[in-house]
Amino acid sequence: MSGLRIDADRLWNSLMTLGQVGAYDDPATGLKGVNRLALTDADKAGRDTVKGWFEAAGLEVRVDRIGNVTGRRPGRRPELAPVLCGSHIDSVPTGGAFDGALGVLGALEVVRTLNAAGVETERSLEIAFFTDEEGARFGTDMLGSATAVGRLELEQAYGLTDERGLTVKGELERIGYLGEVDPRRAPPHAYVECHVEQGPILAAAGLDLGVVTGVQAISWQELTIHGKSAHAGTTPMELRKDAGLIAAKINVHLHEMVASARYGTEMRVTMGRVSPMPNRVNIVPGRVVCTVDLRNPFDDLMEKSERDLADFLDHLEKTHGVQIERRQTARTNSVTFDPKVVARVAEAMDGLGYTHREILSGAGHDAQEMASICPTAMIFVPGEYEGISHNPREFSTPAACARGVQTLMDTLLGLTADV
Ligand code: GLV
Ligand code: MN
Ligand code: MN
């Protein structure tokens, strides 16, 4: 335990202030939600706010060519690799104030605490927010961090388009975040990210925090089902090629795959987007664009599920006379975090008297990209209401957020002292 305490009220105020940026009235919940989709005007406003806070905290701020923003607090030994921490401030269109923001503003709170106490670290400390972690606009998650570690080529990232055909590069330029620094970064000494759990496990166990051991595999596909649009009243059922029916069959099949337990007991499936065309009451849908999100902690079971799904799509093409175009939009294997950094996170929690358990992340995170270039770990903060997330109901208490960030502080103090 360092003895240095973060300022829980300052942290909360920052979270609530950023939560106003992109706030909207959510009709489904009647609550205020957050919509800061990557590289929109709201994201720009959020970026300007947080970048301003980085600068006000005396950090040396740089923006790279994929729009990642990093603030550096030089240590006594600036020649040594820095310790990095951060997360993202983009959101899904129906998000809350915590997903990603806690990791970024938590990192900032650590810097503010060090500044207020006049503490100099041995290694430099860098804090960052990465571009488009969510993937909810341009279709690929962890865009900024994947580019920073070289998993994605810059040109490939630049060329991704949203539903309106707008490109990542054009939108970065438009909002003023097409920076000049090479996004490929030198490996930090270590990376630590604090994030809300976004699930029910920690709250159900009545624990203060989670020590994240890794992230499960993620597979995203966009399917375009080509059928034939026709009159709803006059077209005999046997003459139809109903793309909407095919999308429904795929969704049901995905759930049957889960129920079969052939892919383990932890496979998760989601058809989050279904866009029928022409989307009118009396027209058989001629085309449907839909997405498939598969998750599995086990890479072999993930691969098996992908192969079996592909076979099922082939079968639907043959039996229903439709074509199903398939585009893999994101794919990451499961990631195991560094046992030494994981242990240091647990030690920090022990030192602070917080109860905890190990937990595998169900959601994707920038940390899984950083893990490919440096020792990495994450801290999970429990959420209320069964940890609901990607929903305006998302909420972690001020005390829970403070415990996560205090752990971040103590872990970072230890890592920056490694010489
Ligand atoms: C990121 O939020 C994910 O989809 O896991
Ligand atoms: Mn997140
Ligand atoms: Mn998210």
Short mmCIF file of C-alpha atoms and ligand atoms in Angstrom, two decimals:
data_model
loop_
_atom_site.label_atom_id
_atom_site.label_comp_id
_atom_site.label_asym_id
_atom_site.label_seq_id
_atom_site.Cartn_x
_atom_site.Cartn_y
_atom_site.Cartn_z
CA MET A 1 0.00 0.00 0.00
CA SER A 2 1.42 3.38 -1.01
CA GLY A 3 -0.40 5.55 1.52
CA LEU A 4 -1.30 7.92 -1.32
CA ARG A 5 -5.08 8.15 -1.63
CA ILE A 6 -6.90 9.10 -4.76
CA ASP A 7 -9.63 11.74 -4.51
CA ALA A 8 -12.87 9.77 -4.93
CA ASP A 9 -15.01 12.92 -5.35
CA ARG A 10 -12.75 14.33 -8.04
CA LEU A 11 -12.86 11.01 -9.88
CA TRP A 12 -16.66 10.89 -9.66
CA ASN A 13 -17.01 14.50 -10.82
CA SER A 14 -14.87 13.75 -13.86
CA LEU A 15 -16.93 10.66 -14.70
CA MET A 16 -20.20 12.55 -14.36
CA THR A 17 -18.91 15.54 -16.35
CA LEU A 18 -17.71 13.37 -19.24
CA GLY A 19 -21.02 11.47 -18.99
CA GLN A 20 -22.80 14.70 -20.00
CA VAL A 21 -20.93 14.76 -23.29
CA GLY A 22 -23.08 12.90 -25.80
CA ALA A 23 -25.87 12.46 -23.24
CA TYR A 24 -29.29 11.66 -24.71
CA ASP A 25 -32.75 10.72 -23.44
CA ASP A 26 -33.10 6.97 -23.92
CA PRO A 27 -36.69 6.10 -24.84
CA ALA A 28 -36.31 2.41 -23.92
CA THR A 29 -35.26 3.01 -20.31
CA GLY A 30 -36.46 6.56 -19.67
CA LEU A 31 -32.92 7.29 -18.48
CA LYS A 32 -30.13 9.53 -19.72
CA GLY A 33 -27.71 7.48 -21.79
CA VAL A 34 -24.41 8.25 -23.46
CA ASN A 35 -23.94 8.21 -27.22
CA ARG A 36 -20.34 8.98 -28.15
CA LEU A 37 -19.90 6.76 -31.18
CA ALA A 38 -16.34 6.89 -32.41
CA LEU A 39 -15.30 9.93 -34.44
CA THR A 40 -18.68 11.65 -34.27
CA ASP A 41 -19.10 15.23 -33.08
CA ALA A 42 -19.91 13.88 -29.60
CA ASP A 43 -16.70 11.84 -29.58
CA LYS A 44 -14.80 14.95 -30.63
CA ALA A 45 -16.36 16.89 -27.76
CA GLY A 46 -15.41 14.08 -25.34
CA ARG A 47 -11.89 13.97 -26.73
CA ASP A 48 -11.48 17.75 -26.45
CA THR A 49 -12.66 17.61 -22.83
CA VAL A 50 -10.35 14.78 -21.77
CA LYS A 51 -7.37 16.04 -23.79
CA GLY A 52 -7.87 19.41 -22.08
CA TRP A 53 -7.80 17.66 -18.70
CA PHE A 54 -4.60 15.81 -19.70
CA GLU A 55 -2.99 19.13 -20.61
CA ALA A 56 -4.22 20.83 -17.44
CA ALA A 57 -2.61 17.99 -15.47
CA GLY A 58 0.72 18.96 -17.05
CA LEU A 59 1.00 15.91 -19.31
CA GLU A 60 2.92 16.00 -22.57
CA VAL A 61 0.10 15.13 -24.95
CA ARG A 62 0.50 13.51 -28.37
CA VAL A 63 -2.08 12.42 -30.94
CA ASP A 64 -1.14 9.61 -33.32
CA ARG A 65 -2.25 8.94 -36.87
CA ILE A 66 -5.17 6.73 -35.77
CA GLY A 67 -6.32 9.34 -33.25
CA ASN A 68 -5.07 7.64 -30.08
CA VAL A 69 -4.31 10.33 -27.49
CA THR A 70 -1.49 9.74 -25.00
CA GLY A 71 -0.36 11.93 -22.12
CA ARG A 72 3.11 11.45 -20.66
CA ARG A 73 4.23 12.25 -17.13
CA PRO A 74 8.00 11.98 -17.29
CA GLY A 75 9.75 9.98 -14.60
CA ARG A 76 13.23 10.34 -13.14
CA ARG A 77 14.44 7.78 -15.66
CA PRO A 78 12.82 8.90 -18.93
CA GLU A 79 15.11 6.57 -20.90
CA LEU A 80 13.28 3.54 -19.44
CA ALA A 81 10.12 2.18 -21.04
CA PRO A 82 7.10 3.91 -19.49
CA VAL A 83 4.23 2.24 -17.69
CA LEU A 84 1.05 2.73 -19.71
CA CYS A 85 -2.56 2.72 -18.64
CA GLY A 86 -5.81 3.82 -20.19
CA SER A 87 -8.89 2.64 -22.05
CA HIS A 88 -11.39 4.32 -24.40
CA ILE A 89 -13.91 7.16 -24.32
CA ASP A 90 -15.98 6.22 -27.36
CA SER A 91 -19.26 4.48 -26.53
CA VAL A 92 -21.91 2.32 -28.12
CA PRO A 93 -24.93 4.41 -29.19
CA THR A 94 -26.89 3.36 -26.09
CA GLY A 95 -24.10 3.41 -23.53
CA GLY A 96 -23.50 4.56 -19.97
CA ALA A 97 -20.95 6.79 -18.30
CA PHE A 98 -18.51 4.08 -17.19
CA ASP A 99 -17.55 1.70 -20.02
CA GLY A 100 -14.04 2.84 -20.97
CA ALA A 101 -14.36 6.24 -19.28
CA LEU A 102 -13.50 4.75 -15.89
CA GLY A 103 -10.14 3.49 -17.18
CA VAL A 104 -9.21 6.80 -18.77
CA LEU A 105 -10.43 9.08 -15.99
CA GLY A 106 -9.08 6.65 -13.40
CA ALA A 107 -5.65 6.97 -15.02
CA LEU A 108 -6.05 10.75 -14.99
CA GLU A 109 -7.02 10.62 -11.31
CA VAL A 110 -3.78 8.75 -10.59
CA VAL A 111 -1.81 11.51 -12.35
CA ARG A 112 -3.70 14.23 -10.49
CA THR A 113 -3.00 12.47 -7.18
CA LEU A 114 0.71 12.14 -7.96
CA ASN A 115 0.83 15.79 -8.98
CA ALA A 116 -0.93 16.98 -5.82
CA ALA A 117 1.48 14.97 -3.65
CA GLY A 118 4.51 16.04 -5.69
CA VAL A 119 5.49 12.43 -6.28
CA GLU A 120 8.10 11.71 -8.90
CA THR A 121 8.14 8.18 -10.30
CA GLU A 122 11.22 6.35 -11.58
CA ARG A 123 9.69 5.24 -14.87
CA SER A 124 7.51 7.64 -16.82
CA LEU A 125 3.78 7.13 -16.62
CA GLU A 126 1.71 7.37 -19.79
CA ILE A 127 -2.07 7.49 -19.89
CA ALA A 128 -4.06 7.04 -23.08
CA PHE A 129 -7.43 6.80 -24.72
CA PHE A 130 -7.62 4.63 -27.79
CA THR A 131 -9.77 5.25 -30.86
CA ASP A 132 -12.97 3.26 -31.46
CA GLU A 133 -12.63 0.44 -28.96
CA GLU A 134 -16.31 -0.32 -29.36
CA GLY A 135 -16.38 -1.11 -33.07
CA ALA A 136 -20.02 -0.06 -33.06
CA ARG A 137 -19.57 2.42 -35.90
CA PHE A 138 -16.89 1.10 -38.24
CA GLY A 139 -17.43 -2.61 -37.54
CA THR A 140 -14.04 -3.50 -36.04
CA ASP A 141 -13.41 -3.31 -32.32
CA MET A 142 -10.19 -2.16 -30.62
CA LEU A 143 -9.34 -0.16 -33.74
CA GLY A 144 -6.86 2.26 -32.15
CA SER A 145 -5.10 -0.17 -29.85
CA ALA A 146 -4.93 -2.90 -32.54
CA THR A 147 -3.23 -0.36 -34.82
CA ALA A 148 -0.88 0.72 -32.04
CA VAL A 149 0.39 -2.84 -31.61
CA GLY A 150 0.53 -3.63 -35.34
CA ARG A 151 -2.30 -6.18 -35.53
CA LEU A 152 -4.12 -3.83 -37.90
CA GLU A 153 -2.37 -1.92 -40.65
CA LEU A 154 -3.01 1.83 -40.60
CA GLU A 155 -4.25 1.87 -44.19
CA GLN A 156 -6.65 -0.98 -43.45
CA ALA A 157 -8.01 0.91 -40.45
CA TYR A 158 -8.29 4.15 -42.45
CA GLY A 159 -10.36 2.46 -45.15
CA LEU A 160 -13.10 1.11 -42.86
CA THR A 161 -16.48 2.72 -43.47
CA ASP A 162 -19.61 3.32 -41.43
CA GLU A 163 -23.17 2.68 -42.64
CA ARG A 164 -23.13 5.97 -44.56
CA GLY A 165 -19.86 5.15 -46.32
CA LEU A 166 -17.80 7.64 -44.29
CA THR A 167 -14.22 6.47 -43.72
CA VAL A 168 -12.18 6.33 -40.53
CA LYS A 169 -9.54 8.56 -42.10
CA GLY A 170 -12.05 11.14 -43.33
CA GLU A 171 -13.77 11.27 -39.96
CA LEU A 172 -10.47 11.55 -38.05
CA GLU A 173 -9.57 14.48 -40.28
CA ARG A 174 -13.01 16.07 -39.94
CA ILE A 175 -12.94 16.08 -36.13
CA GLY A 176 -9.29 17.21 -35.97
CA TYR A 177 -7.79 14.00 -34.57
CA LEU A 178 -5.71 12.81 -37.51
CA GLY A 179 -2.47 13.23 -35.61
CA GLU A 180 1.10 13.04 -36.86
CA VAL A 181 2.73 10.59 -34.48
CA ASP A 182 3.38 7.02 -35.67
CA PRO A 183 0.71 4.86 -34.00
CA ARG A 184 3.09 1.87 -33.74
CA ARG A 185 4.38 2.37 -30.26
CA ALA A 186 7.46 0.99 -28.55
CA PRO A 187 6.52 -1.66 -25.98
CA PRO A 188 5.76 -0.13 -22.60
CA HIS A 189 7.19 -1.72 -19.45
CA ALA A 190 3.63 -2.83 -18.59
CA TYR A 191 0.01 -1.93 -19.30
CA VAL A 192 -2.80 -1.86 -16.72
CA GLU A 193 -6.45 -1.00 -17.40
CA CYS A 194 -9.27 -0.44 -14.94
CA HIS A 195 -12.73 -1.15 -16.38
CA VAL A 196 -16.25 -1.92 -15.26
CA GLU A 197 -16.95 -5.65 -15.29
CA GLN A 198 -20.05 -5.29 -17.47
CA GLY A 199 -21.45 -8.52 -16.07
CA PRO A 200 -23.05 -9.97 -12.93
CA ILE A 201 -20.28 -12.12 -11.41
CA LEU A 202 -18.56 -9.81 -8.92
CA ALA A 203 -21.75 -8.25 -7.58
CA ALA A 204 -23.35 -11.68 -7.14
CA ALA A 205 -20.29 -12.82 -5.20
CA GLY A 206 -20.41 -9.68 -3.05
CA LEU A 207 -16.78 -8.87 -3.87
CA ASP A 208 -15.10 -5.47 -4.04
CA LEU A 209 -13.13 -6.04 -7.24
CA GLY A 210 -12.01 -8.52 -9.90
CA VAL A 211 -8.49 -9.42 -10.99
CA VAL A 212 -8.77 -10.05 -14.72
CA THR A 213 -6.76 -13.01 -16.00
CA GLY A 214 -7.56 -12.61 -19.70
CA VAL A 215 -10.16 -12.06 -22.38
CA GLN A 216 -12.18 -14.61 -24.32
CA ALA A 217 -12.08 -15.05 -28.12
CA ILE A 218 -14.29 -12.79 -30.24
CA SER A 219 -15.57 -13.41 -33.77
CA TRP A 220 -17.70 -10.89 -35.65
CA GLN A 221 -19.20 -11.43 -39.09
CA GLU A 222 -21.45 -9.32 -41.26
CA LEU A 223 -23.79 -11.42 -43.38
CA THR A 224 -25.63 -10.11 -46.42
CA ILE A 225 -28.47 -12.43 -47.33
CA HIS A 226 -29.64 -12.06 -50.92
CA GLY A 227 -33.18 -13.33 -51.52
CA LYS A 228 -35.94 -11.84 -53.65
CA SER A 229 -38.35 -9.07 -52.68
CA ALA A 230 -41.92 -9.66 -53.73
CA HIS A 231 -45.57 -8.85 -52.95
CA ALA A 232 -46.65 -10.06 -49.50
CA GLY A 233 -50.21 -10.85 -50.56
CA THR A 234 -49.82 -12.41 -53.96
CA THR A 235 -46.57 -14.39 -53.83
CA PRO A 236 -47.22 -18.04 -52.92
CA MET A 237 -45.13 -19.17 -50.00
CA GLU A 238 -43.32 -21.82 -52.05
CA LEU A 239 -42.14 -19.22 -54.57
CA ARG A 240 -40.48 -16.97 -52.01
CA LYS A 241 -36.83 -16.32 -51.22
CA ASP A 242 -37.40 -14.48 -47.96
CA ALA A 243 -34.11 -13.09 -46.67
CA GLY A 244 -35.83 -12.17 -43.38
CA LEU A 245 -36.77 -15.78 -42.79
CA ILE A 246 -33.17 -16.84 -43.41
CA ALA A 247 -31.86 -14.29 -40.89
CA ALA A 248 -34.34 -15.64 -38.34
CA LYS A 249 -33.25 -19.23 -39.04
CA ILE A 250 -29.61 -18.27 -38.54
CA ASN A 251 -30.41 -16.59 -35.23
CA VAL A 252 -32.37 -19.60 -33.98
CA HIS A 253 -29.57 -21.92 -35.15
CA LEU A 254 -27.02 -19.88 -33.19
CA HIS A 255 -29.04 -20.36 -30.02
CA GLU A 256 -29.38 -24.07 -30.75
CA MET A 257 -25.61 -24.27 -31.07
CA VAL A 258 -25.30 -22.82 -27.57
CA ALA A 259 -27.96 -25.19 -26.20
CA SER A 260 -26.19 -28.20 -27.74
CA ALA A 261 -23.16 -27.56 -25.46
CA ARG A 262 -20.98 -28.85 -28.34
CA TYR A 263 -18.96 -25.65 -28.09
CA GLY A 264 -18.55 -25.74 -24.32
CA THR A 265 -20.88 -24.23 -21.80
CA GLU A 266 -19.66 -20.65 -22.14
CA MET A 267 -20.28 -19.92 -25.81
CA ARG A 268 -22.24 -16.70 -26.37
CA VAL A 269 -24.04 -15.64 -29.55
CA THR A 270 -25.69 -12.39 -30.60
CA MET A 271 -27.33 -11.19 -33.79
CA GLY A 272 -27.18 -7.54 -32.81
CA ARG A 273 -28.00 -5.95 -36.12
CA VAL A 274 -30.70 -7.04 -38.54
CA SER A 275 -31.47 -4.65 -41.39
CA PRO A 276 -34.07 -5.94 -43.83
CA MET A 277 -34.61 -4.28 -47.19
CA PRO A 278 -36.83 -2.70 -48.22
CA ASN A 279 -38.22 -2.90 -44.66
CA ARG A 280 -41.91 -2.43 -45.45
CA VAL A 281 -44.97 -4.24 -44.11
CA ASN A 282 -46.16 -5.72 -47.37
CA ILE A 283 -42.89 -6.61 -49.10
CA VAL A 284 -41.03 -9.91 -48.66
CA PRO A 285 -37.53 -8.80 -47.60
CA GLY A 286 -35.24 -9.23 -50.59
CA ARG A 287 -32.06 -8.53 -48.70
CA VAL A 288 -30.98 -8.57 -45.08
CA VAL A 289 -27.73 -7.36 -43.62
CA CYS A 290 -27.17 -8.89 -40.20
CA THR A 291 -24.29 -9.39 -37.80
CA VAL A 292 -23.15 -12.40 -35.83
CA ASP A 293 -21.11 -11.95 -32.64
CA LEU A 294 -19.60 -15.16 -31.23
CA ARG A 295 -17.63 -15.35 -27.97
CA ASN A 296 -15.90 -18.31 -26.40
CA PRO A 297 -13.11 -18.65 -23.82
CA PHE A 298 -11.67 -21.59 -25.77
CA ASP A 299 -10.05 -21.02 -29.16
CA ASP A 300 -10.60 -24.57 -30.45
CA LEU A 301 -14.30 -24.43 -29.58
CA MET A 302 -14.58 -20.99 -31.20
CA GLU A 303 -13.03 -22.34 -34.41
CA LYS A 304 -15.36 -25.33 -34.39
CA SER A 305 -18.39 -23.07 -33.97
CA GLU A 306 -17.24 -20.87 -36.86
CA ARG A 307 -16.81 -23.90 -39.14
CA ASP A 308 -20.18 -25.35 -38.19
CA LEU A 309 -21.91 -22.03 -38.70
CA ALA A 310 -20.34 -21.74 -42.17
CA ASP A 311 -21.67 -25.23 -43.00
CA PHE A 312 -25.14 -24.20 -41.86
CA LEU A 313 -25.03 -21.10 -44.08
CA ASP A 314 -24.01 -23.31 -47.04
CA HIS A 315 -26.94 -25.57 -46.26
CA LEU A 316 -29.36 -22.62 -46.20
CA GLU A 317 -28.08 -21.46 -49.57
CA LYS A 318 -28.70 -24.88 -51.09
CA THR A 319 -32.10 -25.49 -49.54
CA HIS A 320 -33.57 -21.98 -49.88
CA GLY A 321 -32.02 -20.67 -53.09
CA VAL A 322 -30.49 -17.62 -51.40
CA GLN A 323 -26.92 -16.32 -51.38
CA ILE A 324 -25.23 -15.41 -48.13
CA GLU A 325 -22.24 -13.11 -48.45
CA ARG A 326 -19.94 -13.36 -45.43
CA ARG A 327 -17.48 -10.76 -44.21
CA GLN A 328 -15.37 -11.27 -41.10
CA THR A 329 -15.24 -7.84 -39.48
CA ALA A 330 -13.35 -8.68 -36.29
CA ARG A 331 -11.57 -11.75 -34.95
CA THR A 332 -9.38 -12.15 -31.90
CA ASN A 333 -8.22 -15.26 -30.11
CA SER A 334 -8.47 -15.57 -26.36
CA VAL A 335 -5.77 -13.68 -24.48
CA THR A 336 -4.06 -14.61 -21.22
CA PHE A 337 -2.67 -11.72 -19.19
CA ASP A 338 0.77 -11.71 -17.64
CA PRO A 339 0.72 -13.73 -14.39
CA LYS A 340 3.25 -11.40 -12.72
CA VAL A 341 1.27 -8.23 -13.39
CA VAL A 342 -1.95 -10.04 -12.52
CA ALA A 343 -0.36 -11.01 -9.19
CA ARG A 344 0.69 -7.43 -8.57
CA VAL A 345 -2.87 -6.24 -9.09
CA ALA A 346 -4.07 -8.85 -6.56
CA GLU A 347 -1.35 -7.80 -4.12
CA ALA A 348 -2.42 -4.17 -4.43
CA MET A 349 -6.01 -5.19 -3.62
CA ASP A 350 -4.82 -7.24 -0.65
CA GLY A 351 -2.76 -4.31 0.60
CA LEU A 352 -5.84 -2.13 0.50
CA GLY A 353 -8.02 -4.74 2.20
CA TYR A 354 -10.33 -5.20 -0.80
CA THR A 355 -11.98 -8.55 -1.43
CA HIS A 356 -11.47 -9.95 -4.92
CA ARG A 357 -11.43 -12.97 -7.19
CA GLU A 358 -9.92 -13.83 -10.55
CA ILE A 359 -12.21 -13.36 -13.52
CA LEU A 360 -12.01 -13.82 -17.29
CA SER A 361 -13.32 -10.88 -19.28
CA GLY A 362 -16.42 -11.51 -21.37
CA ALA A 363 -16.00 -8.19 -23.19
CA GLY A 364 -13.20 -7.10 -25.49
CA HIS A 365 -10.73 -4.51 -24.22
CA ASP A 366 -7.76 -2.45 -25.38
CA ALA A 367 -5.74 -4.41 -22.82
CA GLN A 368 -5.99 -7.53 -24.96
CA GLU A 369 -4.15 -5.72 -27.75
CA MET A 370 -1.50 -4.31 -25.41
CA ALA A 371 -0.95 -7.82 -24.07
CA SER A 372 0.68 -8.69 -27.41
CA ILE A 373 3.52 -6.21 -26.80
CA CYS A 374 3.94 -5.96 -23.02
CA PRO A 375 3.01 -7.56 -19.70
CA THR A 376 -0.61 -6.61 -19.11
CA ALA A 377 -3.39 -6.93 -16.55
CA MET A 378 -6.79 -5.43 -15.79
CA ILE A 379 -8.85 -4.46 -12.75
CA PHE A 380 -12.62 -5.02 -12.84
CA VAL A 381 -15.06 -2.87 -10.90
CA PRO A 382 -18.47 -4.44 -10.22
CA GLY A 383 -21.61 -2.86 -11.62
CA GLU A 384 -25.10 -2.51 -10.18
CA TYR A 385 -28.23 -4.05 -11.71
CA GLU A 386 -26.47 -7.33 -12.55
CA GLY A 387 -23.63 -5.38 -14.06
CA ILE A 388 -25.71 -4.37 -17.06
CA SER A 389 -23.70 -2.52 -19.70
CA HIS A 390 -24.08 -1.24 -23.27
CA ASN A 391 -27.26 0.15 -21.75
CA PRO A 392 -27.95 3.52 -20.05
CA ARG A 393 -28.66 1.61 -16.83
CA GLU A 394 -24.93 0.85 -16.54
CA PHE A 395 -23.84 2.06 -13.09
CA SER A 396 -21.02 1.47 -10.66
CA THR A 397 -21.10 3.19 -7.28
CA PRO A 398 -18.65 5.98 -6.43
CA ALA A 399 -17.12 3.70 -3.77
CA ALA A 400 -16.64 0.82 -6.21
CA CYS A 401 -15.05 3.12 -8.81
CA ALA A 402 -12.75 4.58 -6.15
CA ARG A 403 -11.62 1.10 -5.07
CA GLY A 404 -10.75 0.20 -8.66
CA VAL A 405 -8.80 3.39 -9.20
CA GLN A 406 -7.02 3.18 -5.83
CA THR A 407 -5.89 -0.30 -6.89
CA LEU A 408 -4.78 1.13 -10.22
CA MET A 409 -2.80 3.79 -8.36
CA ASP A 410 -0.99 1.32 -6.13
CA THR A 411 -0.30 -1.08 -8.99
CA LEU A 412 1.10 1.73 -11.14
CA LEU A 413 3.25 3.04 -8.30
CA GLY A 414 4.78 -0.42 -7.99
CA LEU A 415 5.36 -0.84 -11.71
CA THR A 416 6.85 2.62 -12.21
CA ALA A 417 9.35 1.81 -9.43
CA ASP A 418 10.70 -1.28 -11.33
CA VAL A 419 14.19 -0.30 -12.39
C1 GLV B 1 -16.68 -4.34 -26.36
O1 GLV B 1 -17.41 -3.59 -25.72
C2 GLV B 1 -17.17 -5.65 -26.72
O2 GLV B 1 -18.03 -5.74 -27.61
O3 GLV B 1 -16.74 -6.63 -26.10
MN MN B 2 -15.03 -0.88 -22.82
MN MN B 3 -18.18 -1.43 -24.58
#
